[in-house]
Short mmCIF file of C-alpha atoms in Angstrom, two decimals:
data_model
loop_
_atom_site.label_atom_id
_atom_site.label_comp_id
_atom_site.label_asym_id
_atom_site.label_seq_id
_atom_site.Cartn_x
_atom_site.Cartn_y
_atom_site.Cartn_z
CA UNK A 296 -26.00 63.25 -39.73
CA UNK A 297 -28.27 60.57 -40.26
CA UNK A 298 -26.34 58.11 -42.36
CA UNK A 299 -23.16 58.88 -39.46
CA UNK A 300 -25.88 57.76 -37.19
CA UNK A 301 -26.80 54.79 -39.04
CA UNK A 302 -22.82 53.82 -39.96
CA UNK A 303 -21.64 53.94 -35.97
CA UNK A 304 -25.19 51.60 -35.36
CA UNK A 305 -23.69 49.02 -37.84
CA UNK A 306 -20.43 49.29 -36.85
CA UNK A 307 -21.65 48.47 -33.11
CA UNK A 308 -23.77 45.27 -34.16
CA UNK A 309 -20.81 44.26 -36.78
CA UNK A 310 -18.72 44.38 -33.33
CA UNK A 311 -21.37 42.62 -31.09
CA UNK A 312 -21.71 40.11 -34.10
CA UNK A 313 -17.65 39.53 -34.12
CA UNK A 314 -17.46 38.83 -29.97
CA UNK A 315 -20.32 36.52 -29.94
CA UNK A 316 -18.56 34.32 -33.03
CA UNK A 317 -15.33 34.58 -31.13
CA UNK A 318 -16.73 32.57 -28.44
CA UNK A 319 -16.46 29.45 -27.74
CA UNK A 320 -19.47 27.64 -28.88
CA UNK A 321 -22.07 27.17 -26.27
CA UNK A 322 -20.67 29.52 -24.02
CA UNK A 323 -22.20 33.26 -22.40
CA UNK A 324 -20.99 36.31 -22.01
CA UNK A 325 -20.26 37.15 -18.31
CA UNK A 326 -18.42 35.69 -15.64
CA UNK A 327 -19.89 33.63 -12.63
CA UNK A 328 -17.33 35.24 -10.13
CA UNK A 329 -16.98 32.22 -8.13
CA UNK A 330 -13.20 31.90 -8.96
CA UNK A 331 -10.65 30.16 -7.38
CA UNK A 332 -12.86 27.35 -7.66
CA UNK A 333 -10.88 23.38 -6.59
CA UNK A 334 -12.88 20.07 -8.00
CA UNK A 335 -11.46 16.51 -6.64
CA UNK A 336 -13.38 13.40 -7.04
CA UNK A 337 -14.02 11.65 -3.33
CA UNK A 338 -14.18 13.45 -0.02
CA UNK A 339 -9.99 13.93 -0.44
CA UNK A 340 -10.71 16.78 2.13
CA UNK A 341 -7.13 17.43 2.69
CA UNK A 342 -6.50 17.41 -0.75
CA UNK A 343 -8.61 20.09 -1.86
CA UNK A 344 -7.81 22.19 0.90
CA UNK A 345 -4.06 22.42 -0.10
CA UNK A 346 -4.88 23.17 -3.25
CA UNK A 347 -7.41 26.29 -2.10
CA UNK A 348 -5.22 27.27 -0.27
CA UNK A 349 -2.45 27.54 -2.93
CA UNK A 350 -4.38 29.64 -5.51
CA UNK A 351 -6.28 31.40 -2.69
CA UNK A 352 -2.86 33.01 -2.46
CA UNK A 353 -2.74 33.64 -5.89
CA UNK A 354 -0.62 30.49 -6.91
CA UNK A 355 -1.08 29.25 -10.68
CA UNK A 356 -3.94 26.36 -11.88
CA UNK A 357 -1.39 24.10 -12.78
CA UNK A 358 0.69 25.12 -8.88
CA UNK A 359 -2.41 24.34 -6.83
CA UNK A 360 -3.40 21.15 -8.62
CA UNK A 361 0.23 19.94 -7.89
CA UNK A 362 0.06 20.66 -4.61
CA UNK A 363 -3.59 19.24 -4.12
CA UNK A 364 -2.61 15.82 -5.63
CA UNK A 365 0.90 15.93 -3.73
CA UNK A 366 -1.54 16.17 -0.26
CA UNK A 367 -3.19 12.95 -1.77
CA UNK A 368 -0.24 11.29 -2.28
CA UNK A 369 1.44 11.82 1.20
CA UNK A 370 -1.88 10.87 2.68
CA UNK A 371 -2.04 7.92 0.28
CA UNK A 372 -5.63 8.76 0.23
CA UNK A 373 -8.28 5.31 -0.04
CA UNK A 374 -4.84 3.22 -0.40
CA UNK A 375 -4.89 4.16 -3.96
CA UNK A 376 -2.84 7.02 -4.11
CA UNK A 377 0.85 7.15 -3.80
CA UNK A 378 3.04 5.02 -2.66
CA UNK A 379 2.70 1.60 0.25
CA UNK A 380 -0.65 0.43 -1.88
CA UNK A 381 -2.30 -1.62 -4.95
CA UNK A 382 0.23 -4.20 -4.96
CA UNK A 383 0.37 -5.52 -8.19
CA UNK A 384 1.14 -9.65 -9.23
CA UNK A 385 4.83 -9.16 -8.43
CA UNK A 386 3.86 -7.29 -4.93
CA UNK A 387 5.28 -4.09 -6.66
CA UNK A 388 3.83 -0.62 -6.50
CA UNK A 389 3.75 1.48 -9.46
CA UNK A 390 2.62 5.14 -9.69
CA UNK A 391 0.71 6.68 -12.70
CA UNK A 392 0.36 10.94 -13.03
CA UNK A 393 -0.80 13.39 -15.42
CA UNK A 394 -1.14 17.22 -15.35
CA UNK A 395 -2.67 19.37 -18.15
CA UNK A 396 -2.60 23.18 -18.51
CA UNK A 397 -6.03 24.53 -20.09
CA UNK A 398 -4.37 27.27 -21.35
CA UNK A 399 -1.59 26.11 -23.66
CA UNK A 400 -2.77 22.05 -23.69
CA UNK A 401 0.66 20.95 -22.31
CA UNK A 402 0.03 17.71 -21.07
CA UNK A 403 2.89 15.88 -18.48
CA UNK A 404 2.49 12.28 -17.71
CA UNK A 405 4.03 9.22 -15.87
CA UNK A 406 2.81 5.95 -16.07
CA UNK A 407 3.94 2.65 -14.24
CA UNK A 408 6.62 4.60 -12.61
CA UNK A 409 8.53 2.85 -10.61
CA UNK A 410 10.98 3.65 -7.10
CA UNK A 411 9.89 7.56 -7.41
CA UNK A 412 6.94 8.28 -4.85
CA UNK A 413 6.28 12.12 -6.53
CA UNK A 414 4.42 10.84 -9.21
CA UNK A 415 2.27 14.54 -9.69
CA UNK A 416 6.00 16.17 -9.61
CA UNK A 417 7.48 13.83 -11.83
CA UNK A 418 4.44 14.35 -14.40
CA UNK A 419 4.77 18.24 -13.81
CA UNK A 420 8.76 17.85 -14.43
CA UNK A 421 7.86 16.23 -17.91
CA UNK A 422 5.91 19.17 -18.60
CA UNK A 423 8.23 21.66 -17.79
CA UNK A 424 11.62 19.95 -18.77
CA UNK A 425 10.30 17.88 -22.25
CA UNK A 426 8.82 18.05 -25.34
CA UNK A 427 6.98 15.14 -24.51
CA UNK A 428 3.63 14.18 -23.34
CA UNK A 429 4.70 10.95 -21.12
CA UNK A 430 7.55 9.27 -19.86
CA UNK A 431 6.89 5.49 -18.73
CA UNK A 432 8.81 2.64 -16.51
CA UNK A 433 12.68 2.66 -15.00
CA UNK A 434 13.29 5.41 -17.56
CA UNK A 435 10.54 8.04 -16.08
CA UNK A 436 12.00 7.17 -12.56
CA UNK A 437 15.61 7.76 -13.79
CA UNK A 438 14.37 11.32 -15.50
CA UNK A 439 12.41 12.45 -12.43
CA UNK A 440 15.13 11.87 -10.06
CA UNK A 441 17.77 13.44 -12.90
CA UNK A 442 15.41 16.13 -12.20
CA UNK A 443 15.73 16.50 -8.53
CA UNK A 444 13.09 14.52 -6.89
CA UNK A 445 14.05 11.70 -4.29
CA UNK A 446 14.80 8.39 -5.43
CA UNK A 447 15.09 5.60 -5.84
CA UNK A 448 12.43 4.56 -3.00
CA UNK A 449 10.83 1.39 -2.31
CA UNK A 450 6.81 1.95 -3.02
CA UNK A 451 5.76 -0.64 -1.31
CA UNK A 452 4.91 -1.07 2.64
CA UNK A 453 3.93 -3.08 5.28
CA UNK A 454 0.23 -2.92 4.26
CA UNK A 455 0.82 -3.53 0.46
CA UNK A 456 2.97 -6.68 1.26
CA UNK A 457 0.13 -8.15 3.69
CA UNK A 458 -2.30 -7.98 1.07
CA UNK A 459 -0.31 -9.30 -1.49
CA UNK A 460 0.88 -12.51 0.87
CA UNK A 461 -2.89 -13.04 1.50
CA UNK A 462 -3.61 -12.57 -2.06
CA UNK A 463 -1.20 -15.00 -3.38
CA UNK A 464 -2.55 -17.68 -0.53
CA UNK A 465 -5.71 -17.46 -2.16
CA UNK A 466 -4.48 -18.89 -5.43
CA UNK A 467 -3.91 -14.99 -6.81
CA UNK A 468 -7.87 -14.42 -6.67
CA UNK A 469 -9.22 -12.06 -8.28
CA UNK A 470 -7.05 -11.39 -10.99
CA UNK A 471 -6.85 -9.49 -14.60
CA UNK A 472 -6.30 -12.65 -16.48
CA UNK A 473 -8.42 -14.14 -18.84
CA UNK A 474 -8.87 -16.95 -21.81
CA UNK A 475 -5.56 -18.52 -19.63
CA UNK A 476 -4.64 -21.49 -17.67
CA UNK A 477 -4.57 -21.85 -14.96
CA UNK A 478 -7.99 -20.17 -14.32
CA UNK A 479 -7.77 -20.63 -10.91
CA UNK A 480 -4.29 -20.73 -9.73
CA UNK A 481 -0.76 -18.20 -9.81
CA UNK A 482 0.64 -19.33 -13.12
CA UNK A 483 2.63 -19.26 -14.88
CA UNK A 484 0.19 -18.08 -17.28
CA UNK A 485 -0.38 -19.81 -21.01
CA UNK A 486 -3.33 -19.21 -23.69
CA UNK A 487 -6.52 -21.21 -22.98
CA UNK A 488 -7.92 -23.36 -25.92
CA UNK A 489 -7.29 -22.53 -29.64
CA UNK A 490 -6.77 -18.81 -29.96
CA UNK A 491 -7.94 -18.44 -33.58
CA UNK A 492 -10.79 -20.34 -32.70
CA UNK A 493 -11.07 -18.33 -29.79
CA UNK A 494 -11.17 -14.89 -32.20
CA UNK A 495 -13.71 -15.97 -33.81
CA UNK A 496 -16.12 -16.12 -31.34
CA UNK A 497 -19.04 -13.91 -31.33
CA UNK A 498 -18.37 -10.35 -30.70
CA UNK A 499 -21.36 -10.21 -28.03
CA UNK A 500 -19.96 -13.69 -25.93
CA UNK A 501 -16.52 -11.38 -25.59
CA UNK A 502 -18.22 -8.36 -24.80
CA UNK A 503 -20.14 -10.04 -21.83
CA UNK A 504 -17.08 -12.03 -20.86
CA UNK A 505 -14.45 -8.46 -20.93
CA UNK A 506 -17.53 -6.76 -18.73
CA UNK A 507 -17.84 -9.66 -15.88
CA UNK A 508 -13.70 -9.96 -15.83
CA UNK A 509 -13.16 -6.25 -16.25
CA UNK A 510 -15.36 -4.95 -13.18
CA UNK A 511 -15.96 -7.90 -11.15
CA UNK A 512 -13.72 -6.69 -8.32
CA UNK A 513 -13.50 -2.83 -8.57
CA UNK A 514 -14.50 -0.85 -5.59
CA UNK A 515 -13.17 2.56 -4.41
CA UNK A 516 -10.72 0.83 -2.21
CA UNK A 517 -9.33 -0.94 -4.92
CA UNK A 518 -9.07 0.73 -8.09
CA UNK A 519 -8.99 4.56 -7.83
CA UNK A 520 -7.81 8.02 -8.72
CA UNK A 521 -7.58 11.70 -7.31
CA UNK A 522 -8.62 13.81 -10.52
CA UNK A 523 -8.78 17.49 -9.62
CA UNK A 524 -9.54 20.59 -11.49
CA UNK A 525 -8.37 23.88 -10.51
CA UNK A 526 -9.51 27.16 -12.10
CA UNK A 527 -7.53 29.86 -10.60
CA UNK A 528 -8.13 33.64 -9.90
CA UNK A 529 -7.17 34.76 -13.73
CA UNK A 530 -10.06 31.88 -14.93
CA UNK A 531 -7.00 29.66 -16.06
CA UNK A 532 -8.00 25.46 -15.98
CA UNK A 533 -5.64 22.74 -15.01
CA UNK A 534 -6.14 18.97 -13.77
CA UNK A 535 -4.04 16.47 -12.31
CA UNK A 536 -4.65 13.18 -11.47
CA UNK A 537 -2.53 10.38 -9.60
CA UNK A 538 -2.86 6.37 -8.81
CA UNK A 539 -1.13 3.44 -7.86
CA UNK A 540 -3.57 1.60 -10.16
CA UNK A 541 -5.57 -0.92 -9.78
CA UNK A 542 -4.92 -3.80 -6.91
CA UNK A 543 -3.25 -7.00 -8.27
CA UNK A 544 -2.72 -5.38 -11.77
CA UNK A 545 -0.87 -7.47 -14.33
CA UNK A 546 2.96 -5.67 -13.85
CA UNK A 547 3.08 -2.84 -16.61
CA UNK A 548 -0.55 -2.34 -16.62
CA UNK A 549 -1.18 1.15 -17.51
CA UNK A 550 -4.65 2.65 -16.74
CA UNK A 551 -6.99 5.70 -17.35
CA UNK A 552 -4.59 7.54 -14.65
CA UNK A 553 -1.88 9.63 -16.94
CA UNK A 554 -3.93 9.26 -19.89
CA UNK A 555 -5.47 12.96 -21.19
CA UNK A 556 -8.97 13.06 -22.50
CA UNK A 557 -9.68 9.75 -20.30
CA UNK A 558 -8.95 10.27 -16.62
CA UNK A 559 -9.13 14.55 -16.93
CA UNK A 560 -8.80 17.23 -19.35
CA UNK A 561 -9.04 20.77 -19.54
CA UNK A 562 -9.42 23.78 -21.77
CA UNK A 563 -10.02 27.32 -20.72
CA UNK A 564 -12.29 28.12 -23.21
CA UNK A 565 -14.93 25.28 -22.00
CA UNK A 566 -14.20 23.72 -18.62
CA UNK A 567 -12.56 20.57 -17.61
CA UNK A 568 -13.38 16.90 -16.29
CA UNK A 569 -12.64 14.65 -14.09
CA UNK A 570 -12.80 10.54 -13.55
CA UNK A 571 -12.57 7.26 -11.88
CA UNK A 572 -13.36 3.89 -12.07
CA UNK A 573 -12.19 1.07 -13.90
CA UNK A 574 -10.26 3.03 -15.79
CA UNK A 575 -9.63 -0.76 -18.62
CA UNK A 576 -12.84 -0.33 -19.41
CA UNK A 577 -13.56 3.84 -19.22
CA UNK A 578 -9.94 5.08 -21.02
CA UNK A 579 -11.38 3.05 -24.31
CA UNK A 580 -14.11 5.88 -23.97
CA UNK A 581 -12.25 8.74 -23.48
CA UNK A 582 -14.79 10.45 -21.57
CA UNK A 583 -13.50 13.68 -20.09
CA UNK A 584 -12.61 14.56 -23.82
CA UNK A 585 -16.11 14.17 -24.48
CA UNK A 586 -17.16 16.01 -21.45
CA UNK A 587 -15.28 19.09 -22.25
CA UNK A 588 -16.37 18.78 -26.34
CA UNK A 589 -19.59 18.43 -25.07
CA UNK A 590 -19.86 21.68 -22.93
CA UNK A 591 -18.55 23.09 -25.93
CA UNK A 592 -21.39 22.63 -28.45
CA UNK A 593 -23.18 24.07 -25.55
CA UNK A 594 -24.46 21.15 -22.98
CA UNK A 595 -24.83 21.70 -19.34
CA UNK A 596 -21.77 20.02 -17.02
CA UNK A 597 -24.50 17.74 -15.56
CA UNK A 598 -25.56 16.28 -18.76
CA UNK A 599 -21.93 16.38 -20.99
CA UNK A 600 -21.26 14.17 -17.53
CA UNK A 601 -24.51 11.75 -17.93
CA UNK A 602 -23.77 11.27 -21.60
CA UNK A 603 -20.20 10.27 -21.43
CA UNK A 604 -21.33 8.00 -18.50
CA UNK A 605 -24.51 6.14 -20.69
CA UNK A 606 -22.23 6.19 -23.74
CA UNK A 607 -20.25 3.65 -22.22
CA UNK A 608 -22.98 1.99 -19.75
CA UNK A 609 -24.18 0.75 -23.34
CA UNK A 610 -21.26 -1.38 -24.06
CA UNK A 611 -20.60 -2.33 -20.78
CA UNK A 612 -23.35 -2.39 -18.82
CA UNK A 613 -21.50 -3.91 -15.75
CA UNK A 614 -18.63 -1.24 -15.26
CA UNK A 615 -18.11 0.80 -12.37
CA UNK A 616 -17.09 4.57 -13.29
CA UNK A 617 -18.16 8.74 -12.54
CA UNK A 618 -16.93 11.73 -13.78
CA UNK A 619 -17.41 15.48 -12.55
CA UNK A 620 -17.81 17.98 -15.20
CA UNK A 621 -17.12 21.64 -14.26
CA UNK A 622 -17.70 24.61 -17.06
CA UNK A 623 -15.25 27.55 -17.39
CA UNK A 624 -17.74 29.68 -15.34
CA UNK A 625 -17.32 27.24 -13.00
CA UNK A 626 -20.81 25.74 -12.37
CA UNK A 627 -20.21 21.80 -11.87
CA UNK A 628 -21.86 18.54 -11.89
CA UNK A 629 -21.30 14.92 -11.90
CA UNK A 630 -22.66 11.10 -12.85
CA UNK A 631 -21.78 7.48 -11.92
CA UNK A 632 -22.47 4.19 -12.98
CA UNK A 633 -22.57 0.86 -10.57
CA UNK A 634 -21.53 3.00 -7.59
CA UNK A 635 -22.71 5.73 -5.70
CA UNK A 636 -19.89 8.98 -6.97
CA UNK A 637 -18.91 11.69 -4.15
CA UNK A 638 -16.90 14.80 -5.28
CA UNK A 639 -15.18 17.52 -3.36
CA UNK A 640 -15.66 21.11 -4.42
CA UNK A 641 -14.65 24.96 -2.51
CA UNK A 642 -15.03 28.27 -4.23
CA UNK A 643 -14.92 31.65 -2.32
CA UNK A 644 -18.71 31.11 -1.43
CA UNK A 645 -17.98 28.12 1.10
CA UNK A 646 -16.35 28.16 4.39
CA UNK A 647 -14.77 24.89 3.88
CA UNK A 648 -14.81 22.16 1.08
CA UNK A 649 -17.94 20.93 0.52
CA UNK A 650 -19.24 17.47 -0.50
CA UNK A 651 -21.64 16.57 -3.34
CA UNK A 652 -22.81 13.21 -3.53
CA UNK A 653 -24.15 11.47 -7.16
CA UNK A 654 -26.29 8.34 -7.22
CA UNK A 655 -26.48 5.91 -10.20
#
C-alpha cells in the first residue's frame, strides 16, 4: 500500500512538473477573468466601443478588431486614419493596414494602398483569401476590390487638398527629404554634394542628422495610427492597425502601419502590443515584437513597454513614439517618448471605455 501511495504522489508532481513546463515562459497559472478585454492607442472612443461591442456579443478577436479599426476609419479619427487626410507630396492619400491572429500568426497587410478606403478589410481579405502576408500599391487596390470592397474611390478631400495647396505655397516645408537640393524648395529633387564622400561621414554626424529630420515635425495630428488589441471571450488575441501615414510623405512611403512586430503583434500564449509614432524611426526597432518576447521571458506589460521604448530613445534620442503592452491575462500598461501617450481600454469591469494617460 505504501509504495501505491508513494507511485500516485510521483505521478501527481511528474504531472504538475509537465503543466508548469508547458507554459509559456513567464506566465501563471489562472485566469484574470477580465475577458473581452479592447486596447486602442488614443481616446478613439468610438472605436473601441464598436469593437466591445462586437465580441461582447461573442464575435471573434480578429471580427471585433475589424470592426473597431473600420469605426476609426469612417470617423477618420485625428485626420490620420482613413481616407480625406495626410496628403502626401503628390496631394495623394494612401492607406496602410495590418491584422494578426494570435492564435495561428496569420498576418494580413496593405500598404500604400491606393483608391480603396477599407484598408482594415482589405488587410483582413489578404488574410483570408492569400497565402501572403501583404499586398502593396495599384495591385492591393485591384485585389481588394476583386474581393468585393468598393472601389476605386478618390482618398483625398476637401481638407487634404487645402493642406496640401498651403503646403506647397510654403516651398513644400517640412518635408522627408534630406542630403538633396533644393533644401528649401519643391524640387525636383537631386543628391546634395559628393555621395561617397557623403557615406563616409561619421556614423554619429548621420545619426544626429536622421534624428532632427526624422521627428522634427511629428505630432499626433500628423503622423499616427489606431493599433488595437482585442482578446475575446475564449482568451483568443488579435490586433489591427490602420493609417494614412505620415503628412507630406515622400509617395510610396511605407511606415510602421502594416508592418507585424513593429506597429502590433500578438500571440495568445503571451499578450500583444500596440504603437505609434514616427513609425521611420520606431519600425527599425521592431518594438511590439519585443514587447510580446519580453512578457514572455516573464516581464511585466509596463516594463516589456519601457524597455522597447529606452531601447530606441538610445539611438534616437529625439523621436516621438509609445506603445501599450497588454499580457494574455489581460493586465496592461504603456510608455512614450517626446510626447505625452493616451490609450483606450474596456473590459467587463468598466461601464464605458476608459482612458489611461502615460507621461514621458
Amino acid at each position: 500500500m505504501g509504495t501505491s501511495v508513494a507511485a500516485k504522489s510521483l505521478l501527481v508532481k511528474t504531472l504538475v512538473l509537465f503543466t508548469l513546463a508547458s507554459m509559456p515562459l513567464g506566465q501563471e497559472l489562472g485566469n484574470s477573468g477580465k475577458f473581452p478585454l479592447v486596447v486602442s492607442t488614443w481616446p478613439f472612443l468610438e472605436a473601441v466601443r464598436a469593437a466591445w461591442r462586437s465580441v461582447k456579443a461573442g464575435s471573434t478577436a480578429i471580427d471585433a478588431v475589424v470592426e473597431g479599426c473600420s469605426a476609426c476609419e469612417e470617423l477618420r479619427c485625428d485626420g490620420t486614419v482613413g481616407p480625406g487626410g495626410s496628403p502626401d507630396e503628390n496631394g495623394e492619400t494612401t492607406i496602410d493596414a495590418l491584422v494578426m491572429n494570435g492564435a495561428t500568426m496569420e498576418v494580413g497587410a496593405v500598404a500604400a494602398m491606393r483608391y480603396v478606403k477599407d484598408g482594415i478589410m482589405a488587410a483582413r481579405l489578404v488574410m483570408q483569401h492569400t497565402k501572403h502576408t501583404m499586398l502593396v500599391g495599384e495591385q492591393a487596390s485591384a485585389f481588394a476590390i476583386s474581393m468585393g470592397l468598393p472601389g476605386p474611390t478618390n482618398l483625398s478631400s476637401t481638407e487634404s487638398l487645402e493642406k496640401w495647396i498651403i503646403w506647397k505655397a510654403n516651398a513644400c516645408q517640412p518635408n522627408f527629404r534630406k542630403n538633396v537640393l533644393p533644401a528649401d524648395g519643391c524640387g525636383p529633387y537631386h543628391p546634395k554634394g559628393n555621395v561617397k564622400l557623403a557615406q563616409n561621414n561619421c556614423l554619429m554626424d548621420n545619426v544626429a542628422e536622421s534624428v532632427t529630420l526624422g521627428s522634427s515635425h511629428v505630432d499626433r495630428h500628423n503622423h499616427d495610427t489606431i493599433s488595437m488589441a482585442v482578446i475575446d471571450k475564449m482568451g483568443h488575441i488579435a490586433v489591427g492597425t490602420s493609417t494614412n501615414g505620415a503628412t507630406f510623405k515622400i509617395p510610396g512611403r511605407v511606415g510602421d502601419g502594416p508592418i507585424a512586430g513593429s506597429s502590433a503583434y500578438a500571440d495568445d500564449e503571451v499578450g500583444a502590443c500596440g504603437a505609434t509614432g514616427d513609425g521611420d524611426i520606431m519600425m527599425r526597432f521592431l518594438p511590439c515584437y519585443q514587447v510580446v518576447e519580453s512578457m514572455r521571458l516573464g516581464m511585466e506589460p509596463g516594463l516589456a513597454a519601457k524597455d522597447a521604448i529606452l531601447r530606441i530613445a538610445r539611438k534616437y534620442p529625439d523621436f516621438v513614439g509609445a506603445i501599450f503592452a497588454v499580457n494574455r491575462y489581460g493586465k496592461h500598461a504603456g510608455a512614450c517618448h517626446g510626447w505625452t501617450f493616451q490609450y483606450s481600454v474596456r473590459s467587463p469591469e468598466m461601464e464605458d471605455v476608459e482612458i489611461f494617460t502615460v507621461t514621458p
